[in-house]
Short mmCIF file of C-alpha atoms in Angstrom, two decimals:
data_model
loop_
_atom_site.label_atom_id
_atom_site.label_comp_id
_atom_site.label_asym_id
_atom_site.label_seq_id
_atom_site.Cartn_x
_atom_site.Cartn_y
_atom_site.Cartn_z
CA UNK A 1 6.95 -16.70 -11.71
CA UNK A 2 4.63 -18.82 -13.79
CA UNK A 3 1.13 -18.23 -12.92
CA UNK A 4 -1.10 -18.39 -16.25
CA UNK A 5 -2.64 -20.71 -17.78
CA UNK A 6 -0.28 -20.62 -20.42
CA UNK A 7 2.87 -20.10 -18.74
CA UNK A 8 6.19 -21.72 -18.79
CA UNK A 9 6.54 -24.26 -16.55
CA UNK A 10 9.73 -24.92 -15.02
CA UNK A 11 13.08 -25.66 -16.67
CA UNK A 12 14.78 -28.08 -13.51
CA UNK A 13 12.21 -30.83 -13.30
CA UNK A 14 10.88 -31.73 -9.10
CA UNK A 15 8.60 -33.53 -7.75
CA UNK A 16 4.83 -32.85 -8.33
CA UNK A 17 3.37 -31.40 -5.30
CA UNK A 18 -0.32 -32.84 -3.95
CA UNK A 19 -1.90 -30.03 -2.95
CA UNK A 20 -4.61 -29.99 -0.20
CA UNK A 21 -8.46 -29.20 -1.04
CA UNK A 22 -8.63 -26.01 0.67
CA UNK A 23 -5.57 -25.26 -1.58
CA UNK A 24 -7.49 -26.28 -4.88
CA UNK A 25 -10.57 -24.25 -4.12
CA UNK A 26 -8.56 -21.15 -3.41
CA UNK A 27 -7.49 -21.81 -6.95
CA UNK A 28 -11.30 -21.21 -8.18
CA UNK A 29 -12.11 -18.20 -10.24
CA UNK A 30 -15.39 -18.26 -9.12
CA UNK A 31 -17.86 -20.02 -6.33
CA UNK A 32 -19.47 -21.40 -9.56
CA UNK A 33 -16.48 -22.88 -11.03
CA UNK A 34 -15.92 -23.98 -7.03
CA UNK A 35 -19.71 -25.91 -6.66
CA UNK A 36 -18.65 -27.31 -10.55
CA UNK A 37 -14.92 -28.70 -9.60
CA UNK A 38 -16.64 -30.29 -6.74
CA UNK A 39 -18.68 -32.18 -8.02
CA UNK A 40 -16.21 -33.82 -10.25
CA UNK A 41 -13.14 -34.12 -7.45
CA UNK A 42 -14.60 -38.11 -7.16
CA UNK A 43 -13.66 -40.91 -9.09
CA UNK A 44 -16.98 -41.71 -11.26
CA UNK A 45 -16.16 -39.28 -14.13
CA UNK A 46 -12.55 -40.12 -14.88
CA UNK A 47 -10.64 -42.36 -16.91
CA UNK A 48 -7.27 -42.48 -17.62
CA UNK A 49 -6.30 -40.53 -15.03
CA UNK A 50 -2.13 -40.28 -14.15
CA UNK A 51 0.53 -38.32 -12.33
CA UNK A 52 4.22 -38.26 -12.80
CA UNK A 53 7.32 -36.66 -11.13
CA UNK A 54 7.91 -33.42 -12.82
CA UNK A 55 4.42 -32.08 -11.91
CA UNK A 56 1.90 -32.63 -14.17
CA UNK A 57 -1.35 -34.50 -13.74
CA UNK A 58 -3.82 -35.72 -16.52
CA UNK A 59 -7.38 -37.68 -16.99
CA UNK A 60 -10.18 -38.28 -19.65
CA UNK A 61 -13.60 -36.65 -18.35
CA UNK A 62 -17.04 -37.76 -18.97
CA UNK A 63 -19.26 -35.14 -20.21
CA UNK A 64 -22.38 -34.60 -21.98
CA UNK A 65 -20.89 -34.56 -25.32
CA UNK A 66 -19.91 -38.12 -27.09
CA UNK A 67 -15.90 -37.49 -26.76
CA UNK A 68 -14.95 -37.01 -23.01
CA UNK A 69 -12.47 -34.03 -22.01
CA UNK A 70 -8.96 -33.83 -21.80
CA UNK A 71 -7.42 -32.33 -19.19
CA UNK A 72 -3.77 -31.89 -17.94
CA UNK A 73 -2.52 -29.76 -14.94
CA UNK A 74 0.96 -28.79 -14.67
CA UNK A 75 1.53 -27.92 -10.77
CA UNK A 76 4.92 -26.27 -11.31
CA UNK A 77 3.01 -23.35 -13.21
CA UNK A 78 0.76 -23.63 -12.47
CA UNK A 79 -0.89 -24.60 -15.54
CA UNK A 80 -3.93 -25.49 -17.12
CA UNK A 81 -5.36 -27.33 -20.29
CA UNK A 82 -8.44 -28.61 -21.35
CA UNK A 83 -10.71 -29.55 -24.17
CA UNK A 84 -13.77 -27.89 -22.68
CA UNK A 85 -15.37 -24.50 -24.20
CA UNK A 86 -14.80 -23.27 -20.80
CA UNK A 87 -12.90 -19.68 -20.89
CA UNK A 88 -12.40 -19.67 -17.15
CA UNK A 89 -8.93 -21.16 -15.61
CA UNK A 90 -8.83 -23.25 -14.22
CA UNK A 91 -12.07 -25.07 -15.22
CA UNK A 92 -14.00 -27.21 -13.20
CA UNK A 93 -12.77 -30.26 -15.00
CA UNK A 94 -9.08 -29.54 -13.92
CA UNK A 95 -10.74 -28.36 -10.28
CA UNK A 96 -12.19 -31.65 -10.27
CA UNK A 97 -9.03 -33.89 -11.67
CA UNK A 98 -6.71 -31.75 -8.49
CA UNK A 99 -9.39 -32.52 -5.67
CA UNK A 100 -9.42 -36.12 -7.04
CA UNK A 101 -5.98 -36.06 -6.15
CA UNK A 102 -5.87 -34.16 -2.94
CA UNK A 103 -8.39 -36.13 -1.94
CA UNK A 104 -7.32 -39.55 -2.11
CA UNK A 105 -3.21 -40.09 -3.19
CA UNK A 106 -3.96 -43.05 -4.65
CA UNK A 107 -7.04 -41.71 -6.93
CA UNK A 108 -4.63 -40.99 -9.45
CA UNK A 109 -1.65 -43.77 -10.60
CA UNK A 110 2.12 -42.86 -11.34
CA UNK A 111 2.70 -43.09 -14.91
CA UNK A 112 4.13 -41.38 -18.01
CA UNK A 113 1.64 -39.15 -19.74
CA UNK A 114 -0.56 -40.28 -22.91
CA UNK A 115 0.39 -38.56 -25.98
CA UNK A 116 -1.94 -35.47 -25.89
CA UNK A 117 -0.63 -34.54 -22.79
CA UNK A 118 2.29 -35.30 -23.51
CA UNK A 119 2.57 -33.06 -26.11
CA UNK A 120 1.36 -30.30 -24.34
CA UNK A 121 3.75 -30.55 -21.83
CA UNK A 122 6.57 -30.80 -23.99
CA UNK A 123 6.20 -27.94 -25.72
CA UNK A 124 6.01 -25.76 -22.86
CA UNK A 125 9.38 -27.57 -21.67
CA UNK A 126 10.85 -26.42 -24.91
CA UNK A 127 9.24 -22.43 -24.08
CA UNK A 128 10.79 -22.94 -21.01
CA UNK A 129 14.56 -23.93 -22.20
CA UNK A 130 14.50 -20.96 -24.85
CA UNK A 131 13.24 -18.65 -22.36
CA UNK A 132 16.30 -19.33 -20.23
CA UNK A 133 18.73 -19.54 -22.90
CA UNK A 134 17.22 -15.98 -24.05
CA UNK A 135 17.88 -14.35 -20.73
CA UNK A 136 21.40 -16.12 -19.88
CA UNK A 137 22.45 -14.62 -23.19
CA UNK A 138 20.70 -11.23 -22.46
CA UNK A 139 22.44 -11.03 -18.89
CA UNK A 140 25.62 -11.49 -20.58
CA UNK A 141 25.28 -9.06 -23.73
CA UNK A 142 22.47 -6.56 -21.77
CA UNK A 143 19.20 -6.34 -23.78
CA UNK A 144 18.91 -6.34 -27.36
CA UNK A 145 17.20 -2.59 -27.90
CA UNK A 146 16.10 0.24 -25.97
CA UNK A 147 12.81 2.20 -26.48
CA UNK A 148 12.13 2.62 -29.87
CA UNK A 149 11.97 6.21 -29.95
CA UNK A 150 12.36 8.10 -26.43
CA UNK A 151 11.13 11.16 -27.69
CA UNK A 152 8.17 10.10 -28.76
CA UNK A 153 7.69 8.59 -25.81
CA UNK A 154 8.31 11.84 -23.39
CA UNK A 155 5.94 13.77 -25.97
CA UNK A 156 3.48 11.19 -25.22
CA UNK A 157 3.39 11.19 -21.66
CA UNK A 158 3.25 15.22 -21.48
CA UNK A 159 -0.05 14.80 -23.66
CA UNK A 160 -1.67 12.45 -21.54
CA UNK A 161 -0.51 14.30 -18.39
CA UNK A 162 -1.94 17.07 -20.23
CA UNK A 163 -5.17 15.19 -20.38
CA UNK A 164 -5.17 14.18 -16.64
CA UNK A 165 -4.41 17.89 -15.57
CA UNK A 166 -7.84 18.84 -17.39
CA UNK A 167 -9.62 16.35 -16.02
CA UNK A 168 -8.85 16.94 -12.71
CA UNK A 169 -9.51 20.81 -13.01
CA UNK A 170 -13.05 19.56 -14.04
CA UNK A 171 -13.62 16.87 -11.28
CA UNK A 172 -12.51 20.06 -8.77
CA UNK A 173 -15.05 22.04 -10.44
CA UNK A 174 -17.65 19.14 -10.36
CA UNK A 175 -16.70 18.91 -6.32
CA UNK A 176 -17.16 22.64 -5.58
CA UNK A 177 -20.39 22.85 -7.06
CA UNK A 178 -21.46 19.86 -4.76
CA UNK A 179 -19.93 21.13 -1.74
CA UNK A 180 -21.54 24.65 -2.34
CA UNK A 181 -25.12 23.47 -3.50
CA UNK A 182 -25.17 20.80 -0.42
CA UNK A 183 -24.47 17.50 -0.22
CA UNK A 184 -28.18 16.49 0.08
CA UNK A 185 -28.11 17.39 -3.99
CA UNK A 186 -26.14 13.92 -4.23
CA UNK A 187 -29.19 11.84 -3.29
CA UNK A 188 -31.52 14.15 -5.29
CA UNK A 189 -29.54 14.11 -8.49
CA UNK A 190 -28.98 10.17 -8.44
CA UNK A 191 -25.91 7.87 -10.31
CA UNK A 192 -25.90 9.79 -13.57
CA UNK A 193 -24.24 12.62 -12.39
CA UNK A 194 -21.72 10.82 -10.79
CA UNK A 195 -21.24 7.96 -14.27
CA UNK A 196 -20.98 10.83 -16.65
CA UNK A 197 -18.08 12.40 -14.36
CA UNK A 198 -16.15 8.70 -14.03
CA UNK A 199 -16.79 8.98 -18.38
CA UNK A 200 -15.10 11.92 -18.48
CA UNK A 201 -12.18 11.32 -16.35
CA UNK A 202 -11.58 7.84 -18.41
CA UNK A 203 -11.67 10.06 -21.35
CA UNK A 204 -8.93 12.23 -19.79
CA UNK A 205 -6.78 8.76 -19.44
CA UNK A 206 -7.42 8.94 -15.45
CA UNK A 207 -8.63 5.54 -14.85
CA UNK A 208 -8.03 6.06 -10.90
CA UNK A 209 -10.01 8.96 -10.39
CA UNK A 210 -12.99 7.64 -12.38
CA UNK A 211 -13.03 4.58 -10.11
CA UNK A 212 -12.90 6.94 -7.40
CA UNK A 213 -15.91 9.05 -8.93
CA UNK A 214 -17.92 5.90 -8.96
CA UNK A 215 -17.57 4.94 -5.51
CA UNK A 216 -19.10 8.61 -4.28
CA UNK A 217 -21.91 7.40 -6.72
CA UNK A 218 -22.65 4.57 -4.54
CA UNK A 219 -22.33 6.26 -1.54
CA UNK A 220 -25.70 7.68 -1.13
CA UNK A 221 -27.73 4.70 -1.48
CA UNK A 222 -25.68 3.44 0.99
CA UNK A 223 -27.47 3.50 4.59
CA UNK A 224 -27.82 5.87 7.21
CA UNK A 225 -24.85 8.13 7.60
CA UNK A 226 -23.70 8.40 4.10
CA UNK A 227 -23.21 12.32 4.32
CA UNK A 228 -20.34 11.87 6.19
CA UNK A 229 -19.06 9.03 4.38
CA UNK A 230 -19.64 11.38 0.93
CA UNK A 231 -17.72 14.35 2.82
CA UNK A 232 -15.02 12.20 3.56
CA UNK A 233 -14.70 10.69 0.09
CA UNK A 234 -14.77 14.20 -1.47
CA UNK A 235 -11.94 15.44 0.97
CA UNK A 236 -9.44 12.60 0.19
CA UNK A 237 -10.34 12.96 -4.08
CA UNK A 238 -9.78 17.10 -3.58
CA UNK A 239 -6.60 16.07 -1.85
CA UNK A 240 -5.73 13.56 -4.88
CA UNK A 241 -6.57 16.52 -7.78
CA UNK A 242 -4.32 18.86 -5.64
CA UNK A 243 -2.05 16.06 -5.51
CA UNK A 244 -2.02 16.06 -8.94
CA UNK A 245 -2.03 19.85 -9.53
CA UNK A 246 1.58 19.98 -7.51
CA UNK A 247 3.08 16.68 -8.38
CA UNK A 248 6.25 18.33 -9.27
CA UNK A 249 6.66 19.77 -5.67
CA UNK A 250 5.92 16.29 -4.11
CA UNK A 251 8.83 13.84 -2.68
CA UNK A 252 9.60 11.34 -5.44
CA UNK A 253 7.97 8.77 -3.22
CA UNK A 254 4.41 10.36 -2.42
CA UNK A 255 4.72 11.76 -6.21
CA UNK A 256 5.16 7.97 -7.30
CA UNK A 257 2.06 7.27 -5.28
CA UNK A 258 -0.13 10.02 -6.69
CA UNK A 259 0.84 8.95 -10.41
CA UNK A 260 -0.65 5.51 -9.27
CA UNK A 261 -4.02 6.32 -7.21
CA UNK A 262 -4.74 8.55 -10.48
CA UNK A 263 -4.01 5.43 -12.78
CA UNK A 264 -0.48 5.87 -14.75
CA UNK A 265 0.91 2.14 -15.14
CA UNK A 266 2.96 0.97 -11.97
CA UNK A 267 6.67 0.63 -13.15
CA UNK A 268 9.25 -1.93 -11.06
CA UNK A 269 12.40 -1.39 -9.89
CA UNK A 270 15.35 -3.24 -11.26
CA UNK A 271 16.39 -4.98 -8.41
CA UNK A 272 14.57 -8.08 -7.82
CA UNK A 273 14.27 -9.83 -4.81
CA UNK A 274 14.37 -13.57 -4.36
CA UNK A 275 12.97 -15.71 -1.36
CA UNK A 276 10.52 -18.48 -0.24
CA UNK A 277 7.43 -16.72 -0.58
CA UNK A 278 4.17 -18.03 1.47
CA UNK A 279 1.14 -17.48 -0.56
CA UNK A 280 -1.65 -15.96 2.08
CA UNK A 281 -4.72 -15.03 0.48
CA UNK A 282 -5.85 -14.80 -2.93
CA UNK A 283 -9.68 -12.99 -4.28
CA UNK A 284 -11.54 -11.25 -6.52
CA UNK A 285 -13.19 -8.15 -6.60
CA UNK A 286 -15.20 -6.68 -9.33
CA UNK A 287 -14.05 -3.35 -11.15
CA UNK A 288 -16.60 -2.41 -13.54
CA UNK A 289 -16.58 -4.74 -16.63
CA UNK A 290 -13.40 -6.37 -15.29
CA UNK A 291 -12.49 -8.29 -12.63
CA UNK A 292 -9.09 -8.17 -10.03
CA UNK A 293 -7.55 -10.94 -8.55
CA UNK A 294 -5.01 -10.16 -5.71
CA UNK A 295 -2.49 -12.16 -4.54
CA UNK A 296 -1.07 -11.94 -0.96
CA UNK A 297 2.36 -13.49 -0.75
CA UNK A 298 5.08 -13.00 2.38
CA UNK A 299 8.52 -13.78 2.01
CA UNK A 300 10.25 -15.88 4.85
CA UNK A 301 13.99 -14.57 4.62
CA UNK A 302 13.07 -10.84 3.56
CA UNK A 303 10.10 -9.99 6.18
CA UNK A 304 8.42 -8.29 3.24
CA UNK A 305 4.93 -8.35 2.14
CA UNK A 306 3.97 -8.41 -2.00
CA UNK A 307 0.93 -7.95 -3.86
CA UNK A 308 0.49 -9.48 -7.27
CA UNK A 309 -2.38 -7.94 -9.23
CA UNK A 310 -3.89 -8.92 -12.44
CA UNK A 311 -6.90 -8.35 -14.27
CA UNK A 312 -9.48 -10.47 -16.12
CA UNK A 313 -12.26 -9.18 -19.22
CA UNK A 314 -15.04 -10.48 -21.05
CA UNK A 315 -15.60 -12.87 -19.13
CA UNK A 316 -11.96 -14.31 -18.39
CA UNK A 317 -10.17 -15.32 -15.35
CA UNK A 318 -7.71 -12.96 -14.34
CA UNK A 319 -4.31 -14.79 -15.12
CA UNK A 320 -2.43 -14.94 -12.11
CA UNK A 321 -3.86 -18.42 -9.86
CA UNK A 322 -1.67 -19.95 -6.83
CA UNK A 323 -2.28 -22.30 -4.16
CA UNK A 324 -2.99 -20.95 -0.74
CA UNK A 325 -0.75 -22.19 1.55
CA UNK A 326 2.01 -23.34 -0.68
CA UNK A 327 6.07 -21.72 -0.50
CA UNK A 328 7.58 -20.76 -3.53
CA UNK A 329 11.45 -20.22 -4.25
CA UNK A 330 10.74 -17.52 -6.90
CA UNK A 331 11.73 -13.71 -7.45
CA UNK A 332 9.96 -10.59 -7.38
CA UNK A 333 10.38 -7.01 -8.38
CA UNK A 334 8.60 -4.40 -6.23
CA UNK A 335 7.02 -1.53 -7.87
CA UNK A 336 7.87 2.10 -6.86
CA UNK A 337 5.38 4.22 -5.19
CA UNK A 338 5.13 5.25 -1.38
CA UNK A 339 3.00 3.02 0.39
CA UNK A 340 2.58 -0.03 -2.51
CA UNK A 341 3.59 -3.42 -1.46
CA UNK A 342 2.69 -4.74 -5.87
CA UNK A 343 5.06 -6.40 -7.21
CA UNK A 344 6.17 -8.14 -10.45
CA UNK A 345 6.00 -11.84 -10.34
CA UNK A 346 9.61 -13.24 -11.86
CA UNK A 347 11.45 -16.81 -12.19
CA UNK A 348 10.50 -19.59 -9.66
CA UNK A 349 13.12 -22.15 -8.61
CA UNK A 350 11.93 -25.74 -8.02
CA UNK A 351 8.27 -26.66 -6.98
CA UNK A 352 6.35 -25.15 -4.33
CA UNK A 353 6.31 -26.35 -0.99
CA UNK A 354 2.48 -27.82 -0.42
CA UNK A 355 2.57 -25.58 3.27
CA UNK A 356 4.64 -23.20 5.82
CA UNK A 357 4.43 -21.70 9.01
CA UNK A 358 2.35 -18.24 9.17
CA UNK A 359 4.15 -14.86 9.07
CA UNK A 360 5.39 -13.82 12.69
CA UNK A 361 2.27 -11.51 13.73
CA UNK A 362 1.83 -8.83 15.59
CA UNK A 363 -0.80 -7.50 18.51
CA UNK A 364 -4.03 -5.49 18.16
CA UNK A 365 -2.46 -2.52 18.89
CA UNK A 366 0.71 -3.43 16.31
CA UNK A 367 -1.78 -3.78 13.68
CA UNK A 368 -3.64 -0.20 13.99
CA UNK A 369 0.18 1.03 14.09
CA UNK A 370 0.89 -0.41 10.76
CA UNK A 371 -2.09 0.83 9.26
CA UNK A 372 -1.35 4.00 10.72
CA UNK A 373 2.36 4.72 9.37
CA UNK A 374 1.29 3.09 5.71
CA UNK A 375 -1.48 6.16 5.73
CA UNK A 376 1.06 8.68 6.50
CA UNK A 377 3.03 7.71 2.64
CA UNK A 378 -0.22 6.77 1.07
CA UNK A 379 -3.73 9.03 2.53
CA UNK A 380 -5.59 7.07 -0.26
CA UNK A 381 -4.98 3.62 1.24
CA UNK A 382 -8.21 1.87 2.19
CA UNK A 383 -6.06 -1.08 4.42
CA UNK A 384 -2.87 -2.36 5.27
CA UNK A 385 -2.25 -6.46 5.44
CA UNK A 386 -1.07 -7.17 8.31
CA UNK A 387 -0.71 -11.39 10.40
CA UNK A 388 -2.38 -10.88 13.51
CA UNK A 389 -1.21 -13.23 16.75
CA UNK A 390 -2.93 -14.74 19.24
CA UNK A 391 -6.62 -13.33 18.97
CA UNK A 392 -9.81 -14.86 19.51
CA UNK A 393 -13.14 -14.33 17.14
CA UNK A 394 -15.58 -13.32 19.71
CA UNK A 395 -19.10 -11.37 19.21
CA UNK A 396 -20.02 -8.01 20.00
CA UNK A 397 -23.19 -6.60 19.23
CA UNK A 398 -24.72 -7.06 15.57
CA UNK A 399 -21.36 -8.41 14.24
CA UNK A 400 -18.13 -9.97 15.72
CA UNK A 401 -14.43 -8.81 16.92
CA UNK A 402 -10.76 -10.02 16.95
CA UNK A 403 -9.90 -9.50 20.89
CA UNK A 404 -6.19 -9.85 22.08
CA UNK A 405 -6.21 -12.80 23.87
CA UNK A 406 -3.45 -11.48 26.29
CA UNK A 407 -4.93 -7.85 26.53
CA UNK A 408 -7.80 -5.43 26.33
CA UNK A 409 -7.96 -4.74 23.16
CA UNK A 410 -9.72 -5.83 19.97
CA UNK A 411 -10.94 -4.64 16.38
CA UNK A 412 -13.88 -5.07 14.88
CA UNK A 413 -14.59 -7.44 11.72
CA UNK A 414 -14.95 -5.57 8.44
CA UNK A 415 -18.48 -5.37 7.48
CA UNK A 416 -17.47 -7.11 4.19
CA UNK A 417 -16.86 -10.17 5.97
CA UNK A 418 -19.84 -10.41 8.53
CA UNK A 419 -21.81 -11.69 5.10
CA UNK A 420 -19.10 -14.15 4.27
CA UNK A 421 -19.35 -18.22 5.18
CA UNK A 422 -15.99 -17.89 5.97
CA UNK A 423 -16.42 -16.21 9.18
CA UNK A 424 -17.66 -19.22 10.61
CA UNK A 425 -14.98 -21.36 9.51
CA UNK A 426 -12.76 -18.57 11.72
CA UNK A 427 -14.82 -19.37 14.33
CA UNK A 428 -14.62 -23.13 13.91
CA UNK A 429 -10.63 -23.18 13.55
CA UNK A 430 -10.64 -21.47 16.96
CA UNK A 431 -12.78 -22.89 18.87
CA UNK A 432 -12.47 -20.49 21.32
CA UNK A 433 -8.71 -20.17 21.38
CA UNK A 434 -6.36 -18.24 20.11
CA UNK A 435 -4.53 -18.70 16.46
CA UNK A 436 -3.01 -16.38 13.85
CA UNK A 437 -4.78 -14.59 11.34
CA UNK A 438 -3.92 -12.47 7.84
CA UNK A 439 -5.73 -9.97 6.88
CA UNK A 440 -6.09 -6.31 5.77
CA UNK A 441 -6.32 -3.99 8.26
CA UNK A 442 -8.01 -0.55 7.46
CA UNK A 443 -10.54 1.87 8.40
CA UNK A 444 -13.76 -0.45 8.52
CA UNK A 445 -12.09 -2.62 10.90
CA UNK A 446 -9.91 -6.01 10.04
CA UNK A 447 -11.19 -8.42 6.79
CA UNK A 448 -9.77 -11.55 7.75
CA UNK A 449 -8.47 -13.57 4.80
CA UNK A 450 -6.53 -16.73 6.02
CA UNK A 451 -5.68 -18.05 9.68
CA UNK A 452 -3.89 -20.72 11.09
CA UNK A 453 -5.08 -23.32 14.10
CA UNK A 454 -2.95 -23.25 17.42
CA UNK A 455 -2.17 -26.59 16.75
CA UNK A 456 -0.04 -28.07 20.08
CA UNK A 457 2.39 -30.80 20.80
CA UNK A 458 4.17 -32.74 18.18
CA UNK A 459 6.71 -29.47 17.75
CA UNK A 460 10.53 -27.91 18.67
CA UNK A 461 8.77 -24.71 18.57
CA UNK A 462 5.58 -25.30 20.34
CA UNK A 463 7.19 -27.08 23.22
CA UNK A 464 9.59 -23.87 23.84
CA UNK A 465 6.21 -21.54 22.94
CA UNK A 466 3.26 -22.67 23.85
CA UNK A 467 2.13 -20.01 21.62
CA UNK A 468 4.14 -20.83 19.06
CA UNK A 469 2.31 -22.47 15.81
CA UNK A 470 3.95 -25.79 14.52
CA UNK A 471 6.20 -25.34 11.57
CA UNK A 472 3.42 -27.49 9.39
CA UNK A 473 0.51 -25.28 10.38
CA UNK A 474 -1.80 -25.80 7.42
CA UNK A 475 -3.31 -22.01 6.08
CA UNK A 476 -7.08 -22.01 6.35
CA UNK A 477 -8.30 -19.57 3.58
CA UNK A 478 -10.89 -17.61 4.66
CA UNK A 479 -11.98 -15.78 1.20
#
């Protein structure tokens, strides 16, 4: 799958796909780059603007300096380039060039491309052509070379597992004495304890548990109840550093899982799997100095639910951007580990599909069931994602719930997304009916991420169901 802003676009040309506005701001890497691209998504800044078949998109625009911007979108990526000293992607000139478009269809006229696009788009034709001659003739012949040097390699891994194993004998050490001395020490002794631990477990090549460490940092300063909350938090990392300790007693699949919540590199399996995929929900979350995007992504034929993750520093975009909403015909390759729905993104076949029905959901009830048998291969798991049917946004008390709207029962409305605009959209789309809603289910209650409107007549499916969803129900993101 081609998701960066330098990727391959693909080799079979098709038809460029207008996306819809809620589509292009999902795309944003950042509410800023969001206000930016909307300002420009009218015609008064552009000249020269053009679309044509394969995909791609183009326009000259006006900017403070003397020469205006070029910018070129290639949808079948997607894609992005631009003259702009912007290091975000997209920027909020090509933002603003794929509202214009999904704004009006006739902002922007069929043509070919001018010849700085043209060139750009061109050469990553040519990428794309040697990048499927290259694995035709490696499918035939099997991969040039192995690994280097597998010995080196195993001796390698020992040392760092070496490394990890101390680490965690010190973080068990560093837990002890807080357990013993009283948790009320936490608050007393402040961050630094808790910083120069998460140092010394990066040092030991444990990434995971120092992210870990730095979250029972926070938890003190965090409101009323936080004891509890730092007990807790304390009794899942013991159970990762024992974990750890016995790794070699484990099943492969909970061992595979340890391996990951401590921070050794996610490996895929070799059997990809190929389907219409229906991109859900796509965010950002800040790690420390770097910053995760996570894709949601359900495939139609499979049933299965993937999670592409990637990473953005000094100041970057993580690479990986899609279109809410849209179907794509591409492969994936799951990861191993018990309990991980990441995957590998792999070839896409043909343009994506501008929308999709939702996922078939599942009750209240359903939805605390799959959170429940995802905890029993991973402990560590925070939520589960799960398409909830037929529920109605509805308050209760200081913040709101998802109720069943043919039942009794309901679950709350994560705290992270009381403080979110986006809760009111939820509210909007429903109007006080029932529709479907993604989301990830976990132990703060449901953080809803994209629904769909109960949209009725004008269906096959609705007239059989009338609480069926028609098979054009447009995604609402929510994030």
């Amino acid at each position: 799958m081609l998701l960066t802003d330098g990727g391959e676009p693909l080799s079979a040309a098709a038809p460029a796909v207008r996306w819809t506005v809620e589509q292009v701001l999902a795309l944003a890497p950042d509410d800023a780059s969001r206000k930016a691209g909307n300002k420009l998504g009218s015609a008064g800044p552009w000249s020269d603007t053009g679309w044509d078949g394969p995909g791609a998109v183009w326009g000259l625009c006006r900017g403070s300096g003397s020469k205006p911007y070029r910018t070129v979108v290639d949808t079948t990526g997607p894609a992005y380039k631009c003259s702009c000293p912007s290091r975000k992607f997209p920027c909020k000139h090509a933002l603003g060039l794929l509202l214009l478009r999904a704004s009006d269809e006739g902002a922007l006229p069929a043509a070919d491309p001018p010849d700085w696009a043209g060139e750009w788009l061109e050469g990553r034709r040519r990428r794309a052509e040697a990048a499927e001659v290259r694995e035709r003739s490696e499918g035939a012949e099997g991969p040039a070379a192995g690994p280097a040097d597998p010995a080196a390699a195993l001796r390698r891994a020992e040392r760092r597992a070496g490394r990890i194993g101390g680490g965690v004998q010190e973080l068990e050490r560093r837990l002890t004495d807080l357990v013993r001395g009283g948790l009320a020490a936490a608050e007393q002794s402040g961050y630094g304890m808790w910083e120069e631990t998460a140092a010394r477990m990066v040092d030991a090549q444990a990434p995971g548990l120092a992210g870990r460490v730095r979250e029972l940092g926070a938890i003190p300063a965090s409101g009323p109840g936080w004891p509890v909350r730092l007990l807790e938090e304390c009794a899942l990392l013991h159970m990762l550093d024992t974990g750890w300790l016995g790794i070699d007693r484990l099943p492969p699949a909970l061992a595979a899982t340890v391996r990951t919540r401590v921070g050794l590199p996610v490996t895929a399996e070799e059997v990809p799997v190929r389907d219409h995929w229906l991109v859900l929900a796509q965010y950002d979350t800040p790690e420390g100095k770097i910053v995760a995007r996570r894709i949601w992504l359900y495939g139609r034929e499979s049933g299965r639910t993937a999670l592409l993750l990637s990473f953005g520093a000094a100041g970057r975009s993580p690479a990986h951007a899609l279109p809410v909403g849209a179907t794509l015909d591409a492969e994936l390759t799951p990861c191993r580990g018990s309990g991980q729905l990441r995957a590998e993104p792999g070839p896409q076949f043909g343009a994506p599909a501008p929308t999709g029905p939702p996922p078939p959901g599942v009750t209240v009830a359903g939805a605390i069931a799959a959170y429940g048998r995802a905890l029993g291969e991973d402990p560590w798991l925070d939520s589960w994602p799960v398409t909830l049917r037929d529920v109605i946004p509805v308050p209760s008390g200081d913040g709101w719930q998802l109720a069943d709207a043919h039942g009794d029962s309901a679950l709350p409305v994560a705290p992270a997304a009381l403080s979110r605009p986006a809760l009111w959209k939820l509210v909007a789309v429903s109007g006080g009916g029932p529709l479907t809603v993604f989301g990830e289910c976990g132990h703060r209650g449901f953080d809803p991420l994209a629904a769909w409107p109960a949209v009725r007549g004008g269906d096959d499916a609705t007239a059989a169901d009338p609480h069926a969803l028609p098979s054009n129900a447009e995604t609402v993101p929510l994030i």
